[in-house]
Short mmCIF file of C-alpha atoms and ligand atoms in Angstrom, two decimals:
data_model
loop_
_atom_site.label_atom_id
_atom_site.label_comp_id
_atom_site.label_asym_id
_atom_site.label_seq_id
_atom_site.Cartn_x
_atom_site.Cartn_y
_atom_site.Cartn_z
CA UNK A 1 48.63 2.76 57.58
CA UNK A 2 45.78 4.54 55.70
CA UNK A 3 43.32 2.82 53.96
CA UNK A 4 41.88 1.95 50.82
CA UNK A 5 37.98 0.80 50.63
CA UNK A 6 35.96 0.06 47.92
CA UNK A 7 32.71 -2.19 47.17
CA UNK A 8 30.81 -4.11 44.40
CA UNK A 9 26.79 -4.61 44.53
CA UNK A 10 26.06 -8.18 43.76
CA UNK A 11 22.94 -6.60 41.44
CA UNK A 12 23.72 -9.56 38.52
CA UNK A 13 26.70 -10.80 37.55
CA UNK A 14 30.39 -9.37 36.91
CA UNK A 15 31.05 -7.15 33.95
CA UNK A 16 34.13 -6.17 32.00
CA UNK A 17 33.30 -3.14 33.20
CA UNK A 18 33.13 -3.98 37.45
CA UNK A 19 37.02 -6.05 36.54
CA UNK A 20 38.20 -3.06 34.14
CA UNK A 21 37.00 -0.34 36.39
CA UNK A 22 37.44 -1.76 39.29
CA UNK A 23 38.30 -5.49 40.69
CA UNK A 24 41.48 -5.12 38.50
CA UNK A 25 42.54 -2.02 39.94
CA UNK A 26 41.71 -3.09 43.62
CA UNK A 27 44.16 -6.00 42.88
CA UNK A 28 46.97 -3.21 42.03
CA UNK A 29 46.44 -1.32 45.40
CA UNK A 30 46.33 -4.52 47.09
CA UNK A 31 50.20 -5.52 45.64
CA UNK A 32 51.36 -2.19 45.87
CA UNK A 33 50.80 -2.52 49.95
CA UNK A 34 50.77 1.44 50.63
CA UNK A 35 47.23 1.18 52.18
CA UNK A 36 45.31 -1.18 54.09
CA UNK A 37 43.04 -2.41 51.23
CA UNK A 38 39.02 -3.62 52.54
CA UNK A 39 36.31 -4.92 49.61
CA UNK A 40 33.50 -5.07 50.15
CA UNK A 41 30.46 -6.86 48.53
CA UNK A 42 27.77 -3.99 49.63
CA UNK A 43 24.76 -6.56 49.38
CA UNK A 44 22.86 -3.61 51.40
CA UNK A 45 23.48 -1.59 48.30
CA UNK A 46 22.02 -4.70 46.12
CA UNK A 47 18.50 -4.49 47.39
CA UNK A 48 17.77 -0.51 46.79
CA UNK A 49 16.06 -2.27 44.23
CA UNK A 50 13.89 -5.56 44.41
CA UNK A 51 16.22 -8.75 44.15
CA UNK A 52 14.83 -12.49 44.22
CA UNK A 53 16.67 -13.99 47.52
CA UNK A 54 18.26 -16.64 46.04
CA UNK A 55 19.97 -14.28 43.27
CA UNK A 56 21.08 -12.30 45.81
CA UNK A 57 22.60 -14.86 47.67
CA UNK A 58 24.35 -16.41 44.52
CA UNK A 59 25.43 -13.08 43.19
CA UNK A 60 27.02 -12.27 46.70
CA UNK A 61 29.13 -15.15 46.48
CA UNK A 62 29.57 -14.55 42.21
CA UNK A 63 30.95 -11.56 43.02
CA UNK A 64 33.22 -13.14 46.39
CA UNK A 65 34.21 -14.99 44.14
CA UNK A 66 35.08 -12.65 41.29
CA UNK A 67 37.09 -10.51 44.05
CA UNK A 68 38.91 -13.88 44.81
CA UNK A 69 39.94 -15.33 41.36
CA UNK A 70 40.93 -11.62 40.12
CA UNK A 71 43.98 -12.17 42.74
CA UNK A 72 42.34 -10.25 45.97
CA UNK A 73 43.76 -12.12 48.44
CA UNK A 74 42.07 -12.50 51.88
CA UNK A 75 44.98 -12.43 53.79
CA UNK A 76 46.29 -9.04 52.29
CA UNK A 77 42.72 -7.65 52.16
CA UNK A 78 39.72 -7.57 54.31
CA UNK A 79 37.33 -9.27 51.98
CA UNK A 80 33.38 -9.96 53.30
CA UNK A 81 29.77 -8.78 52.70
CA UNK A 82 28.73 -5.71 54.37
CA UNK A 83 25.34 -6.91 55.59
CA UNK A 84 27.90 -9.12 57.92
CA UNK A 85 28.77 -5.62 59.52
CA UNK A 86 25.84 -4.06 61.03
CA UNK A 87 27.90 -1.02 61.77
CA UNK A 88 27.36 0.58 58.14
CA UNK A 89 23.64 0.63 58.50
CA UNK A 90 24.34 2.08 62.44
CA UNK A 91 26.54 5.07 60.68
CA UNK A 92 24.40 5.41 57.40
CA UNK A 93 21.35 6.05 59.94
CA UNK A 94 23.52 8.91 61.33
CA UNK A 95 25.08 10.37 58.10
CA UNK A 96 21.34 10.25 56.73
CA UNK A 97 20.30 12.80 59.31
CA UNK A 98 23.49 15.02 58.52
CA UNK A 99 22.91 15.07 54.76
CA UNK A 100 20.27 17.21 53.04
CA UNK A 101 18.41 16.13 50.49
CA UNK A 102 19.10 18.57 48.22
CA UNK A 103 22.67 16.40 47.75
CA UNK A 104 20.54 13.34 47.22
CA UNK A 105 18.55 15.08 44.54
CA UNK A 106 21.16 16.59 42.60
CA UNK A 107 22.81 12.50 42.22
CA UNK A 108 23.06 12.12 38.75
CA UNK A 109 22.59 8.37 39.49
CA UNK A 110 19.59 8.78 41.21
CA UNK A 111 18.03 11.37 38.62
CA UNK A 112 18.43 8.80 36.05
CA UNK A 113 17.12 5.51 37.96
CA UNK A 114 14.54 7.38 39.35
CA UNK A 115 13.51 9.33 36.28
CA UNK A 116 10.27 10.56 36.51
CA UNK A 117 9.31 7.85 38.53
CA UNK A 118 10.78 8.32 41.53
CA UNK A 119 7.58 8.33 43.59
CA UNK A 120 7.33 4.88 43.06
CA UNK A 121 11.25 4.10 44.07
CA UNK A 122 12.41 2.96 46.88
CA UNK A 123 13.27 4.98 49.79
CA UNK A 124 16.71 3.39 50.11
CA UNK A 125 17.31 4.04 46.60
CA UNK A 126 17.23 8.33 47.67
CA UNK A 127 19.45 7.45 50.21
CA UNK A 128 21.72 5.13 49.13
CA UNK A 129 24.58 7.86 48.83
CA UNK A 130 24.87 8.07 52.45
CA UNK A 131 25.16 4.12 52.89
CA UNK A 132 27.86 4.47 50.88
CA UNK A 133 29.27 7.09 52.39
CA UNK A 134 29.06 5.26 55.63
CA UNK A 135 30.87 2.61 54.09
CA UNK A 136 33.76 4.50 53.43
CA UNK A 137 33.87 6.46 56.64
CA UNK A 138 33.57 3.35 59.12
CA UNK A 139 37.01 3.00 58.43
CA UNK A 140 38.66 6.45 57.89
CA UNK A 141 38.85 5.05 54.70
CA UNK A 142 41.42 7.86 52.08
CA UNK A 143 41.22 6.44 48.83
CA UNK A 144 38.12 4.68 47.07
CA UNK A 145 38.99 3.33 43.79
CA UNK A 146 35.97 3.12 41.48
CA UNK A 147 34.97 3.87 37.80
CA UNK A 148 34.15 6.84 36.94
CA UNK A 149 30.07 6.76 37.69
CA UNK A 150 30.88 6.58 41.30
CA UNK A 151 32.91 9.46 41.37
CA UNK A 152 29.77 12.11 42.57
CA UNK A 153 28.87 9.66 45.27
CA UNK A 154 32.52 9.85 46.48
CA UNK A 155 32.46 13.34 46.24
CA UNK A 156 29.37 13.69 48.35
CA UNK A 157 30.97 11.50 51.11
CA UNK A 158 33.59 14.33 51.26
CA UNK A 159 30.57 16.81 52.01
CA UNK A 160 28.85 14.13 54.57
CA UNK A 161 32.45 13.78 56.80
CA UNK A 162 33.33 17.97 56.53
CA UNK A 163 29.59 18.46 57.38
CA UNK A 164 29.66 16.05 60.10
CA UNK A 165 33.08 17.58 61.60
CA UNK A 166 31.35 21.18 60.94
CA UNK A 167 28.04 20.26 63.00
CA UNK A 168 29.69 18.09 65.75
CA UNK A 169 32.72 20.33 65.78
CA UNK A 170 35.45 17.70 66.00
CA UNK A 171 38.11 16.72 63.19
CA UNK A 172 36.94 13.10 63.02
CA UNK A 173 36.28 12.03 59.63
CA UNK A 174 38.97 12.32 57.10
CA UNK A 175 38.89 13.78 53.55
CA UNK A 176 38.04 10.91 51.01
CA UNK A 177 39.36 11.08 47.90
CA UNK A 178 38.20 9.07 44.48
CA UNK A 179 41.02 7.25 42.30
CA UNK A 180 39.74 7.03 39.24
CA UNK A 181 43.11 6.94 37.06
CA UNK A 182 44.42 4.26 34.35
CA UNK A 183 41.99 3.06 30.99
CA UNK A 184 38.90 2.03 31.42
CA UNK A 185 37.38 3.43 34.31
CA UNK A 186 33.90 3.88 32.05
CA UNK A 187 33.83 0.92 30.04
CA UNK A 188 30.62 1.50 27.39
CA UNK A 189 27.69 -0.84 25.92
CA UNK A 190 28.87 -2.72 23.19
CA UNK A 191 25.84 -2.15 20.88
CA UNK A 192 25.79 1.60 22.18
CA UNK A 193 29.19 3.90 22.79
CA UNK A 194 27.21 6.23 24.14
CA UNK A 195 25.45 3.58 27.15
CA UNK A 196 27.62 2.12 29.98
CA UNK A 197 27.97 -1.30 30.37
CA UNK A 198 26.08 -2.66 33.43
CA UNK A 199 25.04 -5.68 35.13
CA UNK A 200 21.15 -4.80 34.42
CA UNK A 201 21.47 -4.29 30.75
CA UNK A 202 18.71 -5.45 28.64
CA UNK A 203 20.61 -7.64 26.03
CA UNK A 204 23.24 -10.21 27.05
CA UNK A 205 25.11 -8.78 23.93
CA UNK A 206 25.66 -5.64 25.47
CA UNK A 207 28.17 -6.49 28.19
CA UNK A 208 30.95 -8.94 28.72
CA UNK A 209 30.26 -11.14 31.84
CA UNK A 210 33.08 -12.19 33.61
CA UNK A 211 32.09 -15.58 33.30
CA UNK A 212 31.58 -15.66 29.86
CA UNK A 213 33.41 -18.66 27.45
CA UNK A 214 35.58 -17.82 24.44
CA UNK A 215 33.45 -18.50 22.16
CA UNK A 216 30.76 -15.91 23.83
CA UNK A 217 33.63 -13.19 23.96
CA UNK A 218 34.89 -13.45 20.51
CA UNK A 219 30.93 -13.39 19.49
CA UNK A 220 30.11 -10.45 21.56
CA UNK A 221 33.19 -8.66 20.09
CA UNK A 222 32.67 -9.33 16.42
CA UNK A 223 29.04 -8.14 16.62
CA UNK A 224 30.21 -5.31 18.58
CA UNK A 225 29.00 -2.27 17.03
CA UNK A 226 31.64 0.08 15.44
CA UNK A 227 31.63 2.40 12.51
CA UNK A 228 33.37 1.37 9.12
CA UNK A 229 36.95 3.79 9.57
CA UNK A 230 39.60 1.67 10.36
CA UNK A 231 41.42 2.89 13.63
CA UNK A 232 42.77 5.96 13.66
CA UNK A 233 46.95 7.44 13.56
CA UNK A 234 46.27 9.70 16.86
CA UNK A 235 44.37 9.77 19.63
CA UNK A 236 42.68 12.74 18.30
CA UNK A 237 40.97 10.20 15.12
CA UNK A 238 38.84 8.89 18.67
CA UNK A 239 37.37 11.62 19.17
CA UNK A 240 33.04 11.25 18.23
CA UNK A 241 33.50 8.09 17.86
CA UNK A 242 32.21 6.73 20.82
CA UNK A 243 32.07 2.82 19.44
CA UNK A 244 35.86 2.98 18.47
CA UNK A 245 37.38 4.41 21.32
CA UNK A 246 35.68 2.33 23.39
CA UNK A 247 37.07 -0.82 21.95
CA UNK A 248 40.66 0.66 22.15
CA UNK A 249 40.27 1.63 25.69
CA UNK A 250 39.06 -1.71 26.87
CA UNK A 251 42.40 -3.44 24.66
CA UNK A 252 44.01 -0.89 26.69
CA UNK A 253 42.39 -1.76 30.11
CA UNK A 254 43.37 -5.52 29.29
CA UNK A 255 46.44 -5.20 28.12
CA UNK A 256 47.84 -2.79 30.86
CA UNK A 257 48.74 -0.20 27.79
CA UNK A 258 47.72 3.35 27.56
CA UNK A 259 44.73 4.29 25.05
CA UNK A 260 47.74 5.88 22.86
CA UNK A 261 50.29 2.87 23.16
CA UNK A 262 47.38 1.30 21.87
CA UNK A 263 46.68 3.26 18.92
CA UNK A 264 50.57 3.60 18.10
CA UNK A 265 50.34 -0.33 17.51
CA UNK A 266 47.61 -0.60 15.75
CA UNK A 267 47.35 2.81 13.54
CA UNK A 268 45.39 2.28 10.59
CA UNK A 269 44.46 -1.28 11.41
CA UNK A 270 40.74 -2.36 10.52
CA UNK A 271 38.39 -3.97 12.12
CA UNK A 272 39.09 -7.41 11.01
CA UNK A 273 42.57 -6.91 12.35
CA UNK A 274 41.21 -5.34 15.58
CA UNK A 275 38.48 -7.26 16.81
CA UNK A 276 40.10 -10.82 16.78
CA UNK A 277 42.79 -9.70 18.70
CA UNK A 278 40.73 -7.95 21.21
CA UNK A 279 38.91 -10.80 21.56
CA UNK A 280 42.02 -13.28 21.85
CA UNK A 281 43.54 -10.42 24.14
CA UNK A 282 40.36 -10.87 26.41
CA UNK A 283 39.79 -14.36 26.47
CA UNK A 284 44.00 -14.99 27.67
CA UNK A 285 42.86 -12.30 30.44
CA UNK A 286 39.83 -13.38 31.22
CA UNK A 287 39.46 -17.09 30.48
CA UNK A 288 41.80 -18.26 33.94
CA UNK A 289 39.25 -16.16 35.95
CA UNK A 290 36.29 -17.31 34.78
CA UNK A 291 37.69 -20.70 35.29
CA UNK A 292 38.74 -19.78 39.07
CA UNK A 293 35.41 -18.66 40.11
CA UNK A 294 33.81 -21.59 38.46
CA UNK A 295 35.82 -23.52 40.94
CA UNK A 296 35.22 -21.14 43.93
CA UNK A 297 31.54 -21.48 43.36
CA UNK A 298 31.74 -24.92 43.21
CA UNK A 299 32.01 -25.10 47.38
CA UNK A 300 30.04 -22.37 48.68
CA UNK A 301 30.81 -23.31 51.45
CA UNK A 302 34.59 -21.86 51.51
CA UNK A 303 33.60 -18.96 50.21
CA UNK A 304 31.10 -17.97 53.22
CA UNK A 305 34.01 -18.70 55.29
CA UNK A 306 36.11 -16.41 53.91
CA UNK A 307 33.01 -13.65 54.28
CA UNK A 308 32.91 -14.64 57.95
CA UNK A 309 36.59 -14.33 58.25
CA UNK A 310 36.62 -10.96 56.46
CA UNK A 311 33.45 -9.76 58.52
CA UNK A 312 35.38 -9.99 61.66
CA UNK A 313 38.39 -8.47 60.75
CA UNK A 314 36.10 -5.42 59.26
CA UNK A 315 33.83 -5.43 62.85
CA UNK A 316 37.31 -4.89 64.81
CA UNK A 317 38.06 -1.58 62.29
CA UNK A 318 34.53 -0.33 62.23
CA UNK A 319 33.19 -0.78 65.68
CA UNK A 320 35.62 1.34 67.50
CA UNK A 321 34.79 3.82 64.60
CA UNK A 322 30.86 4.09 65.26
CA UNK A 323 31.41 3.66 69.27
CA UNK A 324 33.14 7.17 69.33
CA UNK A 325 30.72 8.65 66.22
CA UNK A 326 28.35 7.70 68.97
CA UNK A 327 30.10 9.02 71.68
CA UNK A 328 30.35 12.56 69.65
CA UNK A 329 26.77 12.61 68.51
CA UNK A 330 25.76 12.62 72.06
CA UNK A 331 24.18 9.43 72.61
CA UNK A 332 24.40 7.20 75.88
CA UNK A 333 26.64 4.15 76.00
CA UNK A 334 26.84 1.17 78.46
P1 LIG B 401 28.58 -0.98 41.21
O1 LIG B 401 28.27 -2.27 41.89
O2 LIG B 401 27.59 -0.42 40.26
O3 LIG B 401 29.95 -1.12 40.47
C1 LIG B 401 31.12 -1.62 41.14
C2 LIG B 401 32.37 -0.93 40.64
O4 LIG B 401 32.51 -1.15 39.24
C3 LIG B 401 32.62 0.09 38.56
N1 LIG B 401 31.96 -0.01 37.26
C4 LIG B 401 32.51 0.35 36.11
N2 LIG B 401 33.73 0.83 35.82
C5 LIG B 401 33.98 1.08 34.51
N3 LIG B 401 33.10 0.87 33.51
C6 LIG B 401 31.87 0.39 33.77
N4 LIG B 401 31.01 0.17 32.78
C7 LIG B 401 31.52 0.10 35.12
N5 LIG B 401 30.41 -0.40 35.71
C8 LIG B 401 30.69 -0.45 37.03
C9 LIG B 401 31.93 1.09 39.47
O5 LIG B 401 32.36 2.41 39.22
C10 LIG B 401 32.33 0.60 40.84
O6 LIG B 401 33.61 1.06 41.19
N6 LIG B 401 27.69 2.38 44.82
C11 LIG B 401 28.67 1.46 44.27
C12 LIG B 401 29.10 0.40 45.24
C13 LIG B 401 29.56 0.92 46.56
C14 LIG B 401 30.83 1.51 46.84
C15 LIG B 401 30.79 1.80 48.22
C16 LIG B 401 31.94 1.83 46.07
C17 LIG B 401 28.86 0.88 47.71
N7 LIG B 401 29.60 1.42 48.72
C18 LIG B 401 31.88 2.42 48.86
C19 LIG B 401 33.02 2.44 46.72
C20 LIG B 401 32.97 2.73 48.08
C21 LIG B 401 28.05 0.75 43.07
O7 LIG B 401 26.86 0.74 42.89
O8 LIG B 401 28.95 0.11 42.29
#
């Protein structure tokens, strides 16, 4: 069976945005059983930039258990943390000496973090691409659902595989291809329609955390930032309004509706109208999750198991993998 693979950096906490764009849609390849699905908490990922240890080690399992309560189930999926497979950073190591760093540099990601600071980044940071692309590979993984920011570092894992094949001259890695289909696959700042929403945000009231309360959610909605029209008849009323269609695309994303089966129900509708049942729509999606990972991080200790589980069921994919990548890059064996 092919597979699917896809990964989460436990940075800070779950957004809307990481279940929208992703988690939620990893759930739906998982059900509809045409691939062999494997998540992946990329904690390698998590420390291109500084993190405390002990955030890192509860966001891993925050975002274990964000896989888990979202309905990613460990039996249908390989589910662990990547550090747990020391085969990524074997095949990273080799992908980083068949990329150039002209691809690196032309990252839009990486232009932005690093700004015009990027002598003082980290060196993992510049070559995180290939990581990720190692990732992928380590399983002849086809399909990568993410949101749409990933979908350049995707891309570029397509260029590391055809140059790798090129160079070595085998057929070995397979084309990779990014699914990024469905609402809500770049869900935006609440106070800015123009901003994604992230984990690293400044203000809390930017973002929806996955394990926010009600009451939080319905706050963080009202005060979300929108301009005065009330919602538009067509699709095409969305358009440079950044604020707007934002909110309908994430009603969308939640309610399993397209952005225009969304618009169709609520044409002409204002705020008032809109917002409170976004924020009821939410909370009903939302509110058993948050209560599921509450009671998943309550014993850690289940949770690492499940890692540990996962993490040997990925080392018996991958390791065969990087043997013969070895093999073909010419080094010796025993
Ligand atoms: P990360 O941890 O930033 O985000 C995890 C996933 O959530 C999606 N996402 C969003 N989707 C919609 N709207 C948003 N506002 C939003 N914010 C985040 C991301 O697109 C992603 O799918 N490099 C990756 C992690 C990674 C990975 C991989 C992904 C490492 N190796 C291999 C796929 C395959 C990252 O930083 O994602």
């Amino acid at each position: 069976t092919p597979r699917a693979f896809s990964g989460i950096k436990p940075s800070g906490g779950l957004t809307l945005g990481n279940y929208l764009g992703a988690i939620k849609r990893f759930v739906d390849w998982q059900e509809a059983g045409t691939h062999e699905t494997i998540y992946c908490v990329v904690d390698l990922h998590a420390i291109t930039v500084w993190q405390d240890p002990d955030m890192l080690h509860a966001a891993t399992r925050e975002v274990a258990a964000g896989y888990l309560a979202s309905g990613i189930d460990p039996v249908k999926s390989i589910l662990f943390n990547q550090s747990q497979v020391p085969a990524h950073v074997e095949l990273s190591w080799i992908f980083s000496c068949v990329a150039r760093m002209g691809w690196m540099n032309r990252m839009t990601q990486w232009k932005e973090k690093a700004g015009k600071n990027a002598e003082k980044e980290s060196l993992g940071l510049f070559a995180y691409p290939a990581l990720m692309a190692a990732d992928i590979l380590l399983y002849h993984a086809t399909h990568v659902p993410v949101g749409e920011d990933q979908k350049q570092h995707v891309e570029l894992t397509r260029d590391i595989a055809q140059k790798f094949n090129h160079d070595y001259k085998v057929d070995f890695f397979p084309e990779t291809l990014p699914v990024i289909e469905g609402p809500a696959t770049r869900v935006m700042n609440l106070r800015d329609g123009t901003k994604k929403m992230s984990k690293s945000g400044e203000s809390d009231m930017e973002r929806i955390n996955m394990t926010d309360d009600a009451d939080t959610i319905a706050k963080k909605f009202k005060k979300a930032k929108t301009d005065p029209a009330p919602l538009p008849e067509t699709m095409e009323g969305l358009k440079d309004r950044p604020e707007a269609r934002n909110l309908v695309d994430i009603y969308a994303g939640l309610a399993g509706l397209s952005d225009e089966q969304v618009i169709a129900e609520y044409a002409g509708a204002g705020w008032g109208r809109f917002k409170p049942a976004l924020a009821d729509l939410a909370v009903a999606k939302l509110g058993p999750i948050s209560a599921e990972m509450a009671r998943l991080m309550a014993d850690p200790a289940e949770i690492d198991r499940i890692l540990a589980h996962g993490a040997e069921q990925a080392r018996a994919v991958a390791d065969p993998i990087l043997t013969r990548t070895k093999e073909i890059v010419g080094f010796v064996q025993s």
